[in-house]
Coordinates of C-alpha atoms in Angstrom, one line a residue:
M1 CA 0.0 0.0 0.0
F2 CA 1.8 3.1 -1.3
W3 CA 0.8 5.5 1.4
H4 CA 2.1 3.5 4.4
A5 CA 5.7 4.8 4.1
S6 CA 4.5 8.4 4.3
V7 CA 2.9 8.2 7.8
H8 CA 5.5 9.9 10.0
H9 CA 5.9 11.4 13.4
D10 CA 8.8 12.0 15.7
G11 CA 9.7 14.4 18.5
S12 CA 10.5 17.2 16.1
Y13 CA 6.7 17.3 15.4
V14 CA 6.1 18.4 19.0
D15 CA 6.1 22.1 19.4
N16 CA 7.6 22.0 22.9
L17 CA 9.9 19.0 23.6
Y18 CA 10.5 20.2 27.2
P19 CA 7.1 21.0 28.7
C20 CA 6.3 21.5 32.3
L21 CA 3.6 19.4 34.0
G22 CA 0.3 21.1 33.3
D23 CA 1.4 22.5 29.9
T24 CA -0.2 21.7 26.6
V25 CA 1.8 20.8 23.6
H26 CA 0.9 20.7 19.9
L27 CA 1.3 17.5 17.9
R28 CA 1.5 17.0 14.2
L29 CA 1.2 13.9 12.0
R30 CA 2.4 13.8 8.4
L31 CA 1.1 11.5 5.7
S32 CA 0.4 11.3 2.0
D33 CA -2.3 13.6 0.6
R34 CA -3.7 10.5 -1.2
A35 CA -3.9 8.3 1.9
P36 CA -7.4 6.9 2.3
V37 CA -7.6 8.1 5.9
R38 CA -11.0 9.1 7.3
R39 CA -10.0 10.1 10.9
V40 CA -7.0 10.2 13.1
Y41 CA -6.9 9.9 16.9
V42 CA -4.1 10.2 19.4
R43 CA -4.4 7.4 22.0
L44 CA -3.2 8.2 25.5
F45 CA -3.1 6.3 28.8
P46 CA -3.6 8.9 31.6
D47 CA -3.6 7.4 35.1
G48 CA -3.8 3.9 33.6
E49 CA -7.0 4.3 31.5
Q50 CA -7.2 4.6 27.7
H51 CA -8.2 8.0 26.2
F52 CA -8.5 9.2 22.7
I53 CA -8.1 12.8 21.3
P54 CA -9.4 13.4 17.7
M55 CA -6.9 15.1 15.4
T56 CA -8.1 17.7 12.9
P57 CA -6.8 18.1 9.3
A58 CA -4.3 21.0 9.4
E59 CA -3.1 21.7 5.9
T60 CA -2.5 19.9 2.6
R61 CA 0.7 20.6 0.6
P62 CA 1.1 17.9 -2.1
P63 CA 2.5 15.3 -1.7
I64 CA 1.5 15.4 1.9
K65 CA -1.2 16.5 4.4
W66 CA -1.1 17.1 8.1
F67 CA -3.2 16.3 11.1
A68 CA -2.8 18.1 14.4
C69 CA -4.1 18.3 17.9
D70 CA -3.2 19.7 21.4
L71 CA -2.0 17.2 24.0
P72 CA -2.2 18.0 27.7
I73 CA 0.8 17.0 29.8
T74 CA -0.9 15.7 32.9
E75 CA 1.8 13.1 33.9
P76 CA 5.6 13.2 34.3
H77 CA 5.9 10.6 31.5
V78 CA 3.3 10.9 28.8
H79 CA 3.2 8.1 26.2
Y80 CA 1.0 8.2 23.1
R81 CA 0.4 6.6 19.7
F82 CA -1.8 7.3 16.7
L83 CA -4.9 5.4 15.4
L84 CA -5.7 5.8 11.8
Q85 CA -9.2 5.0 10.6
T86 CA -8.9 4.2 6.9
D87 CA -10.8 2.7 4.0
E88 CA -8.4 -0.3 4.4
G89 CA -9.1 -0.8 8.1
I90 CA -7.5 0.3 11.3
W91 CA -3.8 1.2 11.5
W92 CA -1.6 2.2 14.5
L93 CA 1.5 4.3 14.4
T94 CA 4.0 4.1 17.2
A95 CA 7.7 4.9 17.4
A96 CA 8.4 1.4 16.1
G97 CA 6.4 2.0 12.9
L98 CA 3.0 1.5 11.3
V99 CA 1.2 -1.8 12.1
D100 CA -2.3 -3.2 11.6
Y101 CA -2.6 -4.7 15.1
E102 CA -2.9 -3.1 18.5
P103 CA 0.7 -2.6 19.7
L104 CA 2.2 -2.6 23.2
D105 CA 2.8 0.5 25.2
H106 CA 6.6 0.2 25.3
T107 CA 6.8 1.3 21.6
D108 CA 4.7 4.5 22.1
F109 CA 6.1 7.9 21.5
R110 CA 7.0 9.6 24.8
I111 CA 7.2 13.1 26.2
L112 CA 8.9 13.9 29.6
A113 CA 7.5 16.7 31.8
D114 CA 9.8 18.9 33.8
Y115 CA 12.8 17.4 32.2
H116 CA 16.0 19.6 32.0
T117 CA 18.5 18.8 29.4
P118 CA 22.0 20.2 29.7
A119 CA 21.8 23.5 27.9
W120 CA 25.1 23.2 26.1
I121 CA 24.8 19.6 24.9
H122 CA 23.0 19.8 21.6
A123 CA 25.6 22.2 20.0
S124 CA 28.5 20.1 21.3
V125 CA 30.9 17.9 19.4
F126 CA 33.0 15.7 21.7
Y127 CA 36.6 14.6 21.4
Q128 CA 37.8 11.7 23.5
V129 CA 41.3 11.9 24.9
Y130 CA 43.2 9.0 26.4
P131 CA 45.6 11.1 28.4
D132 CA 48.8 8.9 28.3
R133 CA 48.6 8.6 24.5
F134 CA 47.7 12.2 23.5
A135 CA 50.7 14.4 24.2
N136 CA 53.6 14.6 26.6
G137 CA 53.6 18.1 27.8
D138 CA 55.8 17.7 30.9
P139 CA 58.4 14.9 30.8
S140 CA 59.4 15.5 34.4
N141 CA 56.3 13.6 35.6
D142 CA 56.9 10.5 33.4
P143 CA 56.6 7.2 35.3
Q144 CA 59.9 5.6 36.1
P145 CA 60.8 2.1 37.2
H146 CA 61.8 3.3 40.7
H147 CA 58.4 4.9 41.3
Y148 CA 56.5 1.7 42.2
E149 CA 55.9 -1.9 41.5
Y150 CA 52.5 -3.1 40.3
R151 CA 51.4 -6.7 39.7
G152 CA 55.0 -7.8 39.4
H153 CA 56.0 -5.0 37.0
R154 CA 57.6 -1.6 37.2
P155 CA 56.5 1.3 35.1
I156 CA 58.5 2.4 32.0
T157 CA 58.1 5.4 29.8
L158 CA 58.9 4.8 26.1
P159 CA 59.9 7.5 23.6
W160 CA 56.7 8.9 22.0
G161 CA 55.4 6.5 19.4
A162 CA 58.0 3.8 19.9
P163 CA 56.7 0.3 19.4
K164 CA 55.6 -1.7 22.4
P165 CA 58.5 -4.0 23.6
P166 CA 57.5 -7.7 23.4
N167 CA 58.0 -8.3 27.1
S168 CA 56.5 -5.1 28.5
A169 CA 53.2 -5.1 30.5
F170 CA 50.3 -3.3 28.9
T171 CA 49.2 -1.7 32.2
T172 CA 52.6 -0.2 33.2
T173 CA 54.1 0.8 29.8
F174 CA 53.6 4.5 29.4
Y175 CA 54.4 7.2 26.9
G176 CA 54.1 10.2 29.2
G177 CA 51.0 11.8 27.9
D178 CA 49.5 14.2 30.5
I179 CA 47.2 17.2 31.0
P180 CA 49.9 19.8 30.1
G181 CA 50.1 18.0 26.8
I182 CA 46.3 18.4 26.3
I183 CA 46.6 22.1 27.1
Q184 CA 49.4 22.6 24.7
H185 CA 47.3 21.1 21.8
L186 CA 44.0 22.8 22.5
D187 CA 44.6 24.9 19.3
H188 CA 44.3 21.6 17.3
L189 CA 41.0 20.8 18.9
E190 CA 39.8 24.4 18.4
H191 CA 40.9 24.3 14.7
L192 CA 39.1 21.0 14.3
G193 CA 36.0 22.5 15.6
V194 CA 35.2 20.3 18.6
N195 CA 34.0 22.1 21.7
A196 CA 33.9 19.4 24.4
I197 CA 36.4 16.8 25.7
Y198 CA 35.8 13.4 27.3
L199 CA 38.8 12.5 29.4
N200 CA 39.5 8.9 30.2
P201 CA 40.3 8.4 33.9
I202 CA 42.7 10.9 35.3
M203 CA 42.5 10.0 39.0
E204 CA 45.5 8.5 40.8
A205 CA 46.1 4.9 39.6
Y206 CA 49.0 2.6 38.8
S207 CA 47.9 1.6 35.3
I208 CA 47.9 3.6 32.0
H209 CA 44.2 3.2 31.7
G210 CA 43.3 4.4 35.2
Y211 CA 40.3 2.0 35.7
D212 CA 42.0 0.8 38.9
P213 CA 41.9 4.0 41.0
I214 CA 43.8 4.2 44.2
D215 CA 42.6 7.7 45.1
Y216 CA 39.3 9.3 44.0
E217 CA 40.3 12.7 45.4
H218 CA 43.2 13.7 43.3
V219 CA 44.5 13.8 39.7
A220 CA 47.3 11.4 39.0
R221 CA 50.7 13.0 39.5
R222 CA 52.0 11.5 36.2
L223 CA 49.2 13.5 34.5
G224 CA 50.2 16.8 36.2
G225 CA 48.2 16.6 39.4
D226 CA 45.3 18.8 40.5
D227 CA 46.9 22.0 39.4
A228 CA 47.1 20.8 35.8
L229 CA 43.3 20.1 35.7
I230 CA 42.5 23.5 37.2
Q231 CA 44.6 25.1 34.4
L232 CA 42.8 23.0 31.8
R233 CA 39.5 24.2 33.1
R234 CA 40.7 27.8 32.8
E235 CA 41.9 27.3 29.2
L236 CA 38.7 25.6 28.2
D237 CA 36.7 28.4 29.7
R238 CA 38.7 30.9 27.6
R239 CA 37.8 28.9 24.5
G240 CA 34.1 28.3 25.4
M241 CA 34.7 24.5 25.7
H242 CA 33.4 21.9 28.1
Y243 CA 34.9 18.7 29.5
I244 CA 33.6 15.6 31.3
M245 CA 35.5 13.1 33.4
D246 CA 35.5 9.4 33.6
I247 CA 34.8 7.7 37.0
V248 CA 35.0 4.1 38.0
P249 CA 32.4 3.6 40.8
N250 CA 31.9 -0.1 40.1
H251 CA 35.3 -1.1 41.3
C252 CA 38.5 0.3 42.7
G253 CA 42.1 -0.8 42.5
F254 CA 43.3 -3.5 44.8
K255 CA 45.9 -1.0 46.2
H256 CA 43.2 1.5 47.1
P257 CA 43.4 2.5 50.8
W258 CA 39.8 1.5 51.3
F259 CA 40.5 -2.1 50.2
L260 CA 43.7 -2.3 52.1
A261 CA 41.9 -1.2 55.3
A262 CA 39.2 -3.8 54.7
Q263 CA 41.8 -6.6 54.2
K264 CA 43.6 -5.6 57.4
D265 CA 40.6 -5.3 59.7
T266 CA 37.1 -6.8 59.4
S267 CA 35.9 -4.1 61.9
A268 CA 37.1 -1.3 59.7
P269 CA 34.3 0.9 58.2
E270 CA 35.6 0.1 54.7
Y271 CA 35.0 -3.6 55.2
G272 CA 31.4 -3.2 54.1
Y273 CA 32.5 -1.6 50.9
F274 CA 33.5 -5.0 49.5
T275 CA 32.2 -8.5 49.3
F276 CA 34.6 -11.1 50.7
T277 CA 34.0 -14.8 50.1
H278 CA 36.9 -15.7 52.3
H279 CA 38.7 -12.8 54.1
P280 CA 41.2 -11.4 53.2
D281 CA 42.1 -12.7 49.8
D282 CA 38.9 -14.1 48.2
Y283 CA 36.6 -11.3 47.1
L284 CA 34.3 -10.3 44.3
S285 CA 36.0 -8.4 41.4
W286 CA 35.2 -7.1 38.0
L287 CA 34.9 -10.2 35.7
G288 CA 37.4 -12.1 37.9
H289 CA 40.2 -9.5 37.6
Q290 CA 41.5 -9.4 41.2
S291 CA 43.2 -6.1 40.6
L292 CA 39.7 -4.5 40.1
V293 CA 37.8 -5.0 43.4
K294 CA 34.0 -4.8 43.1
L295 CA 32.4 -2.2 45.3
N296 CA 29.3 -3.2 47.3
Y297 CA 26.6 -0.5 47.2
Q298 CA 24.5 -2.2 49.9
C299 CA 26.8 -0.2 52.2
A300 CA 25.2 3.1 53.1
D301 CA 28.6 4.6 54.0
L302 CA 30.0 3.8 50.5
R303 CA 27.0 5.5 48.9
Q304 CA 27.6 8.6 51.0
R305 CA 31.2 8.8 50.1
M306 CA 30.8 8.1 46.4
Y307 CA 27.8 10.4 45.6
E308 CA 25.3 11.2 48.3
A309 CA 27.1 13.4 50.8
P310 CA 27.6 17.1 50.0
D311 CA 31.4 16.6 49.8
S312 CA 31.1 13.2 48.0
I313 CA 33.4 12.3 45.2
M314 CA 31.0 12.7 42.3
R315 CA 29.8 16.1 43.6
R316 CA 33.2 17.4 44.4
W317 CA 34.7 17.3 40.9
L318 CA 31.8 19.2 39.4
Q319 CA 32.4 22.2 41.6
P320 CA 35.2 24.8 41.6
P321 CA 38.1 24.7 41.1
F322 CA 37.8 21.7 38.8
S323 CA 34.2 22.4 37.6
A324 CA 33.9 19.4 35.3
D325 CA 30.8 19.5 33.1
G326 CA 29.7 15.9 33.7
W327 CA 30.6 12.3 34.1
R328 CA 31.1 9.2 32.0
V329 CA 30.5 6.3 34.4
D330 CA 32.5 3.2 33.6
V331 CA 30.6 -0.1 33.1
G332 CA 27.4 1.6 34.0
N333 CA 25.5 -1.5 33.0
M334 CA 27.2 -3.5 35.8
L335 CA 27.1 -1.0 38.6
G336 CA 25.5 -2.4 41.8
R337 CA 24.9 -5.8 40.3
Q338 CA 26.3 -8.9 41.9
G339 CA 24.2 -12.0 41.6
S340 CA 21.1 -11.8 43.9
I341 CA 21.9 -8.1 44.5
Q342 CA 20.5 -5.9 41.7
M343 CA 20.7 -2.3 42.8
N344 CA 21.7 -0.8 39.4
G345 CA 18.7 1.4 38.9
S346 CA 18.5 2.8 42.4
I347 CA 22.2 3.6 42.4
V348 CA 22.1 5.4 39.0
K349 CA 19.0 7.4 40.2
G350 CA 20.9 8.4 43.3
M351 CA 24.0 9.4 41.3
R352 CA 21.7 11.5 39.0
R353 CA 20.2 13.3 41.9
A354 CA 23.6 14.1 43.3
V355 CA 25.1 15.2 40.0
K356 CA 22.2 17.5 39.1
E357 CA 22.2 19.0 42.6
A358 CA 25.9 19.8 42.3
H359 CA 25.7 21.0 38.6
P360 CA 22.2 21.2 37.1
D361 CA 23.7 21.4 33.5
A362 CA 26.0 18.4 34.0
Y363 CA 26.0 15.7 31.4
L364 CA 25.7 12.2 32.9
I365 CA 26.4 9.3 30.6
G366 CA 27.0 5.6 31.3
E367 CA 29.1 3.0 29.5
N368 CA 26.8 0.4 28.1
F369 CA 27.4 -1.8 25.1
F370 CA 23.9 -3.3 25.2
D371 CA 20.2 -2.3 25.6
A372 CA 20.2 0.7 28.0
S373 CA 16.6 1.8 27.2
A374 CA 15.2 1.1 30.7
Q375 CA 17.8 3.6 32.1
L376 CA 17.2 6.3 29.4
Q377 CA 13.7 7.4 30.4
G378 CA 14.7 10.7 32.0
D379 CA 15.3 9.5 35.6
Q380 CA 18.8 7.9 35.2
W381 CA 21.3 8.5 32.5
D382 CA 21.2 11.6 30.2
G383 CA 22.8 9.3 27.6
V384 CA 25.0 6.3 27.1
M385 CA 28.0 5.6 24.8
N386 CA 25.8 4.8 21.9
Y387 CA 27.3 1.5 20.7
M388 CA 24.0 -0.3 20.1
G389 CA 22.1 2.7 18.8
L390 CA 24.7 3.8 16.2
A391 CA 28.1 2.2 16.1
V392 CA 27.6 -1.6 16.3
P393 CA 24.9 -1.8 13.6
L394 CA 27.1 0.5 11.4
W395 CA 30.2 -1.8 11.9
H396 CA 28.1 -4.8 10.9
W397 CA 27.0 -3.1 7.8
L398 CA 30.5 -2.0 6.8
R399 CA 32.5 -5.1 7.7
G400 CA 30.0 -8.0 8.2
Y401 CA 28.4 -9.2 11.4
Q402 CA 30.7 -9.9 14.4
N403 CA 29.7 -10.7 17.9
G404 CA 31.3 -12.1 21.0
A405 CA 31.6 -11.9 24.8
M406 CA 34.2 -11.4 27.5
G407 CA 36.3 -14.6 27.8
M408 CA 34.9 -16.1 24.6
P409 CA 37.8 -17.0 22.3
E410 CA 35.8 -17.0 19.0
Q411 CA 33.7 -14.5 17.2
I412 CA 30.2 -15.2 16.0
T413 CA 30.1 -14.2 12.3
S414 CA 27.8 -14.3 9.3
P415 CA 28.7 -15.7 5.9
I416 CA 26.7 -13.0 4.1
P417 CA 26.9 -9.2 4.1
Y418 CA 24.8 -7.5 6.8
P419 CA 21.5 -6.5 5.2
T420 CA 20.8 -2.8 4.9
H421 CA 17.2 -3.4 6.0
A422 CA 18.6 -5.0 9.2
L423 CA 20.6 -1.8 9.9
A424 CA 17.5 0.3 9.4
A425 CA 15.4 -1.9 11.5
T426 CA 17.9 -1.8 14.3
W427 CA 18.2 1.9 14.3
R428 CA 14.4 2.3 14.3
A429 CA 14.1 -0.1 17.2
R430 CA 16.6 1.8 19.2
H431 CA 14.9 5.1 18.5
A432 CA 11.5 3.6 19.5
S433 CA 12.8 2.7 22.9
L434 CA 13.6 6.3 23.9
P435 CA 11.8 9.6 24.4
W436 CA 12.9 12.0 21.7
S437 CA 14.4 14.4 24.1
I438 CA 16.7 11.6 25.4
L439 CA 17.5 10.4 21.9
L440 CA 18.9 13.8 21.0
Q441 CA 21.5 13.6 23.7
Q442 CA 23.0 10.2 23.2
Y443 CA 26.9 10.1 23.0
N444 CA 27.3 9.0 19.4
L445 CA 30.6 7.3 18.8
I446 CA 31.9 5.1 16.0
G447 CA 34.9 3.9 18.0
S448 CA 36.5 4.3 21.4
H449 CA 39.5 3.2 23.5
D450 CA 37.6 -0.1 24.1
T451 CA 36.9 -0.9 20.4
T452 CA 38.6 -1.2 17.1
R453 CA 39.3 2.2 15.5
I454 CA 37.0 3.1 12.7
R455 CA 39.9 3.3 10.2
T456 CA 40.7 -0.3 11.1
V457 CA 37.1 -1.4 11.0
V458 CA 36.9 -0.3 7.3
N459 CA 40.3 -1.9 6.6
G460 CA 41.9 1.4 5.7
S461 CA 39.2 2.5 3.2
E462 CA 39.3 6.3 2.8
A463 CA 35.8 6.3 1.3
L464 CA 34.2 4.2 4.1
H465 CA 36.0 6.1 6.8
R466 CA 34.5 9.4 5.3
L467 CA 31.1 7.7 5.0
S468 CA 31.3 6.7 8.7
A469 CA 32.2 10.3 9.8
T470 CA 29.5 11.7 7.7
L471 CA 26.9 9.5 9.3
Q472 CA 28.3 10.2 12.8
L473 CA 28.0 14.0 12.3
T474 CA 24.5 14.0 10.7
Y475 CA 22.8 11.4 12.9
P476 CA 20.5 12.4 15.8
G477 CA 22.5 12.7 19.0
V478 CA 25.8 14.2 20.2
P479 CA 28.8 13.3 17.9
A480 CA 31.9 12.1 19.7
L481 CA 35.2 11.6 18.0
L482 CA 38.1 9.4 19.2
Y483 CA 41.4 11.3 19.3
G484 CA 43.3 10.8 16.0
D485 CA 40.4 9.6 13.9
E486 CA 40.5 12.9 12.2
I487 CA 44.0 12.2 10.8
G488 CA 43.5 8.5 10.1
L489 CA 45.0 6.7 13.1
T490 CA 44.7 2.9 13.0
D491 CA 45.0 0.2 15.6
Q492 CA 48.5 -1.0 16.3
P493 CA 49.8 -4.4 17.5
G494 CA 49.9 -4.6 21.3
W495 CA 47.9 -1.4 21.8
G496 CA 44.8 -1.7 19.8
A497 CA 43.1 1.6 19.6
V498 CA 45.1 3.3 22.3
V499 CA 48.0 4.4 20.2
C500 CA 50.1 7.6 20.5
M501 CA 48.6 10.6 18.8
N502 CA 50.8 11.5 15.8
W503 CA 51.9 15.1 16.0
D504 CA 54.1 15.0 12.8
Q505 CA 51.7 17.0 10.7
S506 CA 53.6 16.2 7.5
T507 CA 52.2 12.6 7.8
W508 CA 48.6 13.6 8.5
N509 CA 45.8 12.7 6.1
R510 CA 45.0 16.3 5.3
G511 CA 42.0 15.4 3.1
L512 CA 40.4 13.4 5.9
L513 CA 41.1 16.2 8.4
D514 CA 39.4 18.7 6.2
H515 CA 36.5 16.4 5.8
Y516 CA 36.1 16.2 9.6
R517 CA 36.5 20.0 10.0
D518 CA 33.8 20.6 7.3
L519 CA 31.4 18.2 8.9
I520 CA 31.9 19.5 12.4
A521 CA 31.4 23.1 11.2
L522 CA 28.2 22.0 9.5
R523 CA 27.0 20.2 12.6
R524 CA 27.7 23.1 14.9
R525 CA 25.9 25.7 12.8
S526 CA 22.9 23.5 11.9
T527 CA 19.9 23.4 14.3
L528 CA 18.5 21.0 11.8
L529 CA 21.2 18.4 12.6
Q530 CA 21.1 19.2 16.3
R531 CA 17.4 18.9 16.8
G532 CA 15.7 18.1 13.6
G533 CA 13.6 15.0 12.7
F534 CA 14.8 11.7 11.3
Q535 CA 13.2 9.5 8.7
M536 CA 14.8 6.6 6.8
L537 CA 13.8 7.1 3.2
A538 CA 15.3 4.2 1.3
T539 CA 17.1 0.9 1.9
E540 CA 18.8 -0.8 -1.0
P541 CA 21.3 -3.8 -0.9
D542 CA 24.3 -1.5 -0.6
T543 CA 22.7 1.9 -0.1
F544 CA 20.5 3.7 2.3
A545 CA 19.2 7.2 2.7
Y546 CA 17.7 9.2 5.6
Q547 CA 16.2 12.6 6.0
R548 CA 16.8 15.2 8.7
D549 CA 14.1 17.8 8.6
N550 CA 12.5 20.7 10.4
A551 CA 9.9 23.4 9.6
D552 CA 12.3 25.4 7.5
S553 CA 14.5 22.9 5.6
R554 CA 15.8 19.4 5.1
M555 CA 18.9 17.4 4.4
I556 CA 19.1 13.9 2.8
V557 CA 22.1 11.8 3.5
V558 CA 22.8 8.9 1.1
A559 CA 25.4 6.2 2.1
H560 CA 26.7 3.7 -0.3
R561 CA 29.1 0.9 0.8
G562 CA 29.5 -0.9 -2.5
T563 CA 32.8 -0.9 -4.4
D564 CA 30.8 -0.5 -7.6
P565 CA 29.0 2.8 -7.8
R566 CA 25.3 3.2 -7.3
P567 CA 24.0 3.9 -10.9
A568 CA 22.5 7.2 -11.6
G569 CA 18.8 7.2 -11.0
A570 CA 15.8 8.0 -8.9
L571 CA 15.7 8.0 -5.1
P572 CA 12.0 8.1 -3.9
V573 CA 11.4 10.9 -1.5
W574 CA 7.7 11.8 -1.8
H575 CA 7.0 9.8 1.4
G576 CA 9.3 12.2 3.2
G577 CA 7.0 15.1 2.3
V578 CA 9.4 16.4 -0.4
P579 CA 7.4 18.1 -3.2
D580 CA 8.2 18.0 -6.8
G581 CA 10.3 20.9 -8.0
C582 CA 12.3 20.9 -4.7
R583 CA 16.0 21.5 -5.4
F584 CA 19.0 20.1 -3.6
I585 CA 22.7 20.8 -3.7
E586 CA 25.2 18.2 -2.7
H587 CA 27.3 19.5 0.2
F588 CA 30.8 18.2 -0.9
S589 CA 30.6 18.5 -4.6
G590 CA 28.2 21.3 -5.4
C591 CA 26.2 19.0 -7.7
E592 CA 22.5 19.9 -8.0
A593 CA 19.5 17.6 -8.2
V594 CA 15.7 18.2 -8.4
V595 CA 12.7 16.2 -7.3
E596 CA 10.5 15.0 -10.2
Q597 CA 7.5 12.6 -9.9
G598 CA 8.2 12.0 -6.2
A599 CA 11.9 11.1 -6.6
L600 CA 15.2 12.9 -6.3
H601 CA 17.2 12.2 -9.4
L602 CA 20.8 11.5 -8.4
P603 CA 24.0 11.1 -10.4
E604 CA 26.1 8.0 -10.2
L605 CA 27.3 7.7 -6.6
P606 CA 30.7 6.1 -5.8
Q607 CA 31.4 4.4 -2.5
G608 CA 31.0 6.9 0.3
A609 CA 28.3 9.3 1.6
T610 CA 26.7 12.4 0.2
I611 CA 24.7 15.2 1.9
W612 CA 21.9 16.8 -0.2
E613 CA 20.8 20.1 1.3
Q614 CA 17.6 21.8 0.2
I615 CA 18.0 25.1 -1.6

């Protein structure tokens, strides 16, 4: 049935995405002007009872027509769907799509009342920095063998970019990167166009990664100490930039004073912070790694120290003189979970209360590689590292399906290319699980310190790397680059993604860098990309296209993975509300195209991505 694809609604069709309880918002629904629709209703569920609001025809502008109504916000969490009474029977539209059966409530569209989004987040483009591998600004603080011993190894600091010695330990082999190095290279970030930084752990720890903290109260001396972070804050303020820190509340290092006290004395207050199966040396740890000791949030004193008390760890770093703009919470999906104890939701809610009291505009995100939708409903995370909502389906589409688990030696793979329709269905399902206001603030990455770099994912392909960057910077949510992606860094043996930033500009991929700069500038100046709607327009075996639109304009992004070009031809767009005669210009090439008979007539498209802007 031709008109089904034209029935569309998302949060951009709500006139006020951030209403207060008691407000009324205006909803619009878009569909084909030839759809055999008699009436449209909005179905609500106030106080647990079904309610319908009739919609009225608003305007008709071929090839579409609109229905509209006012929706009272009478509950903190309003969910709604559309019922279409047609000549072909009853149809329902939810965030999961159009169906001819009565759907379940969990796919409804959702509006949050009295929800406050961080004011700075939509216009932000993040840049992830792994401190030891970004730049060595002060060699005097480089770790040396005489400084300490950790898990049978002593630290060494290699010359910048030197290969990893075969017998060196991953955790104690350093390159000397530090916060002074970040400060010295802020010009690069500013020139790139990013305006927010995510710092991997900077608290005192013995390892390069810092996910084994031994002191939650101070910046690691090898990174420059507290004074260096204070200076970074001043420099970021001068440039109008933000930064968030990485915290590890799920576990601490086995050399942390809390754990040492608990091992020494079962009557110590810190004993309750941990779970001993046989004191002092058998205890719960993160995935069996005894150097990462699991924290037990049944302990009220631990909750006070970590986030509840006015001077708690998570509040302290958000306040002067450090004034961080938010937190990325390590293994947020595992926090407070240990067998029969399942406190994850209550702990994250408590952390949210603390963080927002300390800094109402703070951005609170969790690490979660899986389905985080239950914690993305406005009362827990502002966002998560959006692996499942963007990155993982894209990787599958680019390199083939791969899946595995911690401790599992083999990868689960597929013998056939990942279907484009599967990518589209996955993205739609992820969108359907979130309120639109929450969807717009997901941390959208295509690689991190924990994954393969995007340049390696695409096996060095320049075209597919640029395609990935184009999608990342035009997709709903907050774009987040991994340091060095903009110059083409790849994984290296022994280090994976956490390689040294290459500061020899003569070796940089200048074309790629310019591509990123162009996309970031486009993203930062475009309210359409920051807050506009999203609709998948087409899925072909090796190609897909989506639209970003608002009341004033639209962009159509076309991605093609095939080594053979997509032949010149029509791309149907009528179902996106695009009228005949509408003209577009391609962002990178300046090529023009026009809509005729409901289709945008495109030239031959090589491997890569194009952005068609309405003119």
